Amino acid sequence: ELFMRIIDILENEAWIRSYPFIDDFIKSNYFEILKDSYQRLNRDILFDSHIHGQDHIERVIFFSHLLAFHYKLDQRDTDVLRNAASLHDTKRVNDGWDTEHGHRAALESISYSYADKADDGVIQAVIAAHSTDDKIMDDTIREFIKDTDDFERTKRLAKLFKDADGLDRVRINHLDPAYLRNDFSKDLVDFAYDLYDRF
């Protein structure tokens, strides 16, 4: 199946095993969750594009799972990241400067989430924050989460997700590691280039 390209690479290509974290990832439950994420991916709602289309989404889903694995996220937090990854670019109108596409996707695509409904606001905040400046991240998050949601948890997940999305900026040769927010994300820069070259 087309959308299982990452799984095919992980299971069959030797180059990827030279990265020490990959064997541990494959042995972990996060690898099974990754397969599930691809099986659940709604390809009908993805933006049709070489830059923000299915290939990009598949790689961002993968980076989300690698970050979830490294930072030992629980199932609910992992569900937030994988749903955000699947939905974040669904409401793009072009491949260019479209800072509102995250907001639109947060509002219009949340019904496609398969995470716990209690986390809808958190997922919406993460999706909306991905396409806006970090300087207004707090305001963006507060726009979507409820009083009962954990602000710090949401912000942590938003930063992880911005990195997962940012790592695939290699496809437009526009990845500046200085903008990545988490240590492990910075460790993945060479890997992101390698993955894109062989995808």
mmCIF file of C-alpha atoms in Angstrom:
data_model
loop_
_atom_site.group_PDB
_atom_site.id
_atom_site.type_symbol
_atom_site.label_atom_id
_atom_site.label_comp_id
_atom_site.label_asym_id
_atom_site.label_seq_id
_atom_site.Cartn_x
_atom_site.Cartn_y
_atom_site.Cartn_z
ATOM 1 C CA GLU A 1 0.000 0.000 0.000
ATOM 2 C CA LEU A 2 1.262 3.416 -0.961
ATOM 3 C CA PHE A 3 0.851 5.017 2.424
ATOM 4 C CA MET A 4 2.991 2.399 4.151
ATOM 5 C CA ARG A 5 6.239 3.701 2.604
ATOM 6 C CA ILE A 6 7.735 4.551 6.011
ATOM 7 C CA ILE A 7 6.899 1.092 7.368
ATOM 8 C CA ASP A 8 8.529 -0.453 4.308
ATOM 9 C CA ILE A 9 11.686 1.618 4.887
ATOM 10 C CA LEU A 10 11.771 0.715 8.587
ATOM 11 C CA GLU A 11 11.314 -2.984 7.973
ATOM 12 C CA ASN A 12 13.406 -3.457 4.845
ATOM 13 C CA GLU A 13 16.078 -0.813 4.317
ATOM 14 C CA ALA A 14 19.490 -1.192 5.954
ATOM 15 C CA TRP A 15 20.491 2.493 5.996
ATOM 16 C CA ILE A 16 17.862 3.404 8.577
ATOM 17 C CA ARG A 17 19.229 0.872 11.089
ATOM 18 C CA SER A 18 22.482 2.824 11.268
ATOM 19 C CA TYR A 19 20.599 5.314 13.450
ATOM 20 C CA PRO A 20 20.902 3.888 16.974
ATOM 21 C CA PHE A 21 17.417 4.921 18.103
ATOM 22 C CA ILE A 22 15.625 3.088 15.279
ATOM 23 C CA ASP A 23 16.024 -0.464 16.604
ATOM 24 C CA ASP A 24 14.613 0.582 19.974
ATOM 25 C CA PHE A 25 11.759 2.380 18.236
ATOM 26 C CA ILE A 26 10.889 -0.697 16.152
ATOM 27 C CA LYS A 27 10.877 -2.884 19.282
ATOM 28 C CA SER A 28 8.594 -0.442 21.076
ATOM 29 C CA ASN A 29 4.832 -0.141 21.149
ATOM 30 C CA TYR A 30 5.180 3.187 19.323
ATOM 31 C CA PHE A 31 6.002 1.265 16.135
ATOM 32 C CA GLU A 32 2.664 -0.548 16.389
ATOM 33 C CA ILE A 33 0.935 2.783 17.030
ATOM 34 C CA LEU A 34 2.662 4.199 13.928
ATOM 35 C CA LYS A 35 1.231 1.397 11.781
ATOM 36 C CA ASP A 36 -2.190 2.082 13.244
ATOM 37 C CA SER A 37 -1.838 5.797 12.467
ATOM 38 C CA TYR A 38 -1.160 5.059 8.796
ATOM 39 C CA GLN A 39 -4.074 2.638 8.630
ATOM 40 C CA ARG A 40 -6.393 5.277 10.067
ATOM 41 C CA LEU A 41 -5.094 8.109 7.881
ATOM 42 C CA ASN A 42 -7.998 9.647 5.962
ATOM 43 C CA ARG A 43 -6.379 10.265 2.595
ATOM 44 C CA ASP A 44 -9.581 11.744 1.126
ATOM 45 C CA ILE A 45 -9.272 14.937 3.177
ATOM 46 C CA LEU A 46 -5.551 15.588 2.657
ATOM 47 C CA PHE A 47 -4.428 18.644 0.705
ATOM 48 C CA ASP A 48 -3.456 17.576 -2.826
ATOM 49 C CA SER A 49 0.084 18.833 -3.214
ATOM 50 C CA HIS A 50 3.680 17.703 -3.622
ATOM 51 C CA ILE A 51 4.708 20.011 -0.780
ATOM 52 C CA HIS A 52 1.917 19.700 1.795
ATOM 53 C CA GLY A 53 0.221 16.530 0.579
ATOM 54 C CA GLN A 54 0.305 12.891 1.596
ATOM 55 C CA ASP A 55 4.092 12.378 1.507
ATOM 56 C CA HIS A 56 4.606 15.302 3.884
ATOM 57 C CA ILE A 57 1.841 14.058 6.181
ATOM 58 C CA GLU A 58 3.340 10.565 6.326
ATOM 59 C CA ARG A 59 6.738 11.910 7.334
ATOM 60 C CA VAL A 60 5.284 14.286 9.949
ATOM 61 C CA ILE A 61 3.276 11.391 11.407
ATOM 62 C CA PHE A 62 6.534 9.432 11.647
ATOM 63 C CA PHE A 63 8.441 12.297 13.302
ATOM 64 C CA SER A 64 5.557 12.698 15.769
ATOM 65 C CA HIS A 65 5.878 9.051 16.774
ATOM 66 C CA LEU A 66 9.670 9.280 17.093
ATOM 67 C CA LEU A 67 9.270 12.255 19.437
ATOM 68 C CA ALA A 68 6.515 10.481 21.379
ATOM 69 C CA PHE A 69 8.835 7.464 21.719
ATOM 70 C CA HIS A 70 11.861 9.480 22.817
ATOM 71 C CA TYR A 71 9.928 11.547 25.357
ATOM 72 C CA LYS A 72 7.927 8.499 26.524
ATOM 73 C CA LEU A 73 4.534 10.096 25.931
ATOM 74 C CA ASP A 74 1.512 8.206 27.205
ATOM 75 C CA GLN A 75 -1.248 6.990 24.897
ATOM 76 C CA ARG A 76 -3.364 10.138 25.205
ATOM 77 C CA ASP A 77 -0.503 12.512 24.459
ATOM 78 C CA THR A 78 0.607 10.300 21.575
ATOM 79 C CA ASP A 79 -2.957 10.361 20.260
ATOM 80 C CA VAL A 80 -2.912 14.158 20.324
ATOM 81 C CA LEU A 81 0.271 14.271 18.252
ATOM 82 C CA ARG A 82 -0.772 11.659 15.712
ATOM 83 C CA ASN A 83 -4.174 13.231 15.136
ATOM 84 C CA ALA A 84 -2.614 16.682 14.804
ATOM 85 C CA ALA A 85 -0.141 15.233 12.300
ATOM 86 C CA SER A 86 -2.922 13.652 10.243
ATOM 87 C CA LEU A 87 -5.097 16.778 10.183
ATOM 88 C CA HIS A 88 -2.817 19.837 10.366
ATOM 89 C CA ASP A 89 -2.658 20.704 6.653
ATOM 90 C CA THR A 90 -6.122 19.525 5.588
ATOM 91 C CA LYS A 91 -7.453 23.066 5.129
ATOM 92 C CA ARG A 92 -4.622 24.614 3.172
ATOM 93 C CA VAL A 93 -5.708 26.574 0.117
ATOM 94 C CA ASN A 94 -2.222 26.816 -1.399
ATOM 95 C CA ASP A 95 1.394 25.827 -0.757
ATOM 96 C CA GLY A 96 2.450 29.361 0.037
ATOM 97 C CA TRP A 97 2.149 31.738 2.952
ATOM 98 C CA ASP A 98 -1.158 30.727 4.506
ATOM 99 C CA THR A 99 -0.877 31.358 8.236
ATOM 100 C CA GLU A 100 -4.584 30.748 8.860
ATOM 101 C CA HIS A 101 -4.658 27.166 7.566
ATOM 102 C CA GLY A 102 -3.958 25.769 11.032
ATOM 103 C CA HIS A 103 -6.903 27.647 12.500
ATOM 104 C CA ARG A 104 -9.173 26.463 9.712
ATOM 105 C CA ALA A 105 -8.090 22.847 10.142
ATOM 106 C CA ALA A 106 -8.524 23.098 13.918
ATOM 107 C CA LEU A 107 -12.103 24.263 13.482
ATOM 108 C CA GLU A 108 -13.165 22.251 10.443
ATOM 109 C CA SER A 109 -11.250 18.944 10.644
ATOM 110 C CA ILE A 110 -11.476 18.083 14.356
ATOM 111 C CA SER A 111 -14.494 15.871 13.619
ATOM 112 C CA TYR A 112 -12.060 13.452 11.889
ATOM 113 C CA SER A 113 -10.025 12.946 15.071
ATOM 114 C CA TYR A 114 -10.112 9.444 16.568
ATOM 115 C CA ALA A 115 -8.574 10.559 19.882
ATOM 116 C CA ASP A 116 -10.451 10.838 23.155
ATOM 117 C CA LYS A 117 -13.108 13.539 22.606
ATOM 118 C CA ALA A 118 -12.024 15.113 25.899
ATOM 119 C CA ASP A 119 -8.811 16.105 24.084
ATOM 120 C CA ASP A 120 -10.513 17.847 21.151
ATOM 121 C CA GLY A 121 -9.589 21.307 22.436
ATOM 122 C CA VAL A 122 -5.980 20.261 23.009
ATOM 123 C CA ILE A 123 -5.695 18.829 19.487
ATOM 124 C CA GLN A 124 -7.298 21.967 18.037
ATOM 125 C CA ALA A 125 -4.808 24.146 19.921
ATOM 126 C CA VAL A 126 -1.868 22.067 18.679
ATOM 127 C CA ILE A 127 -3.121 22.206 15.075
ATOM 128 C CA ALA A 128 -3.800 25.959 15.224
ATOM 129 C CA ALA A 129 -0.425 26.706 16.833
ATOM 130 C CA HIS A 130 1.552 24.851 14.172
ATOM 131 C CA SER A 131 1.057 27.584 11.562
ATOM 132 C CA THR A 132 1.429 30.623 13.803
ATOM 133 C CA ASP A 133 4.423 32.352 15.348
ATOM 134 C CA ASP A 134 5.741 30.972 18.636
ATOM 135 C CA LYS A 135 5.325 34.459 20.121
ATOM 136 C CA ILE A 136 1.532 34.071 20.024
ATOM 137 C CA MET A 137 1.468 30.363 20.921
ATOM 138 C CA ASP A 138 0.052 30.989 24.404
ATOM 139 C CA ASP A 139 -2.842 33.062 23.032
ATOM 140 C CA THR A 140 -3.523 30.520 20.288
ATOM 141 C CA ILE A 141 -3.681 27.698 22.826
ATOM 142 C CA ARG A 142 -6.004 29.631 25.146
ATOM 143 C CA GLU A 143 -8.338 30.240 22.224
ATOM 144 C CA PHE A 144 -9.058 26.510 21.967
ATOM 145 C CA ILE A 145 -8.562 24.768 25.296
ATOM 146 C CA LYS A 146 -11.155 24.588 28.045
ATOM 147 C CA ASP A 147 -10.573 25.653 31.651
ATOM 148 C CA THR A 148 -10.317 21.987 32.562
ATOM 149 C CA ASP A 149 -7.501 21.364 30.041
ATOM 150 C CA ASP A 150 -3.894 21.425 31.173
ATOM 151 C CA PHE A 151 -2.245 24.490 29.588
ATOM 152 C CA GLU A 152 1.345 23.315 30.175
ATOM 153 C CA ARG A 153 0.593 19.889 28.729
ATOM 154 C CA THR A 154 -0.951 21.493 25.644
ATOM 155 C CA LYS A 155 1.995 23.834 25.168
ATOM 156 C CA ARG A 156 4.476 20.977 25.474
ATOM 157 C CA LEU A 157 2.573 18.985 22.849
ATOM 158 C CA ALA A 158 2.300 22.035 20.582
ATOM 159 C CA LYS A 159 6.076 22.504 20.714
ATOM 160 C CA LEU A 160 6.681 18.831 19.989
ATOM 161 C CA PHE A 161 4.295 18.966 17.067
ATOM 162 C CA LYS A 162 5.810 22.151 15.618
ATOM 163 C CA ASP A 163 9.129 20.304 15.610
ATOM 164 C CA ALA A 164 7.655 17.210 13.955
ATOM 165 C CA ASP A 165 6.255 19.432 11.200
ATOM 166 C CA GLY A 166 9.401 21.567 11.080
ATOM 167 C CA LEU A 167 11.695 18.572 10.570
ATOM 168 C CA ASP A 168 10.066 17.977 7.199
ATOM 169 C CA ARG A 169 11.090 21.468 6.076
ATOM 170 C CA VAL A 170 14.036 19.586 4.574
ATOM 171 C CA ARG A 171 11.750 18.996 1.571
ATOM 172 C CA ILE A 172 11.891 22.715 0.740
ATOM 173 C CA ASN A 173 15.516 22.993 1.893
ATOM 174 C CA HIS A 174 14.398 25.368 4.610
ATOM 175 C CA LEU A 175 15.152 23.700 7.937
ATOM 176 C CA ASP A 176 16.944 25.890 10.454
ATOM 177 C CA PRO A 177 17.802 23.742 13.504
ATOM 178 C CA ALA A 178 17.937 26.908 15.636
ATOM 179 C CA TYR A 179 14.142 27.073 15.406
ATOM 180 C CA LEU A 180 13.593 23.552 16.732
ATOM 181 C CA ARG A 181 12.308 23.572 20.293
ATOM 182 C CA ASN A 182 13.304 20.166 21.719
ATOM 183 C CA ASP A 183 16.747 18.580 22.092
ATOM 184 C CA PHE A 184 15.847 15.322 20.376
ATOM 185 C CA SER A 185 14.359 17.242 17.440
ATOM 186 C CA LYS A 186 17.798 18.783 16.858
ATOM 187 C CA ASP A 187 19.325 15.301 16.980
ATOM 188 C CA LEU A 188 16.976 14.290 14.144
ATOM 189 C CA VAL A 189 18.054 16.920 11.593
ATOM 190 C CA ASP A 190 20.504 14.693 9.660
ATOM 191 C CA PHE A 191 18.032 11.845 9.874
ATOM 192 C CA ALA A 192 15.278 14.044 8.380
ATOM 193 C CA TYR A 193 17.471 14.846 5.365
ATOM 194 C CA ASP A 194 18.341 11.182 4.940
ATOM 195 C CA LEU A 195 14.710 10.108 5.146
ATOM 196 C CA TYR A 196 13.592 12.696 2.622
ATOM 197 C CA ASP A 197 16.352 11.681 0.177
ATOM 198 C CA ARG A 198 15.304 8.034 0.318
ATOM 199 C CA PHE A 199 11.537 8.434 0.630
#
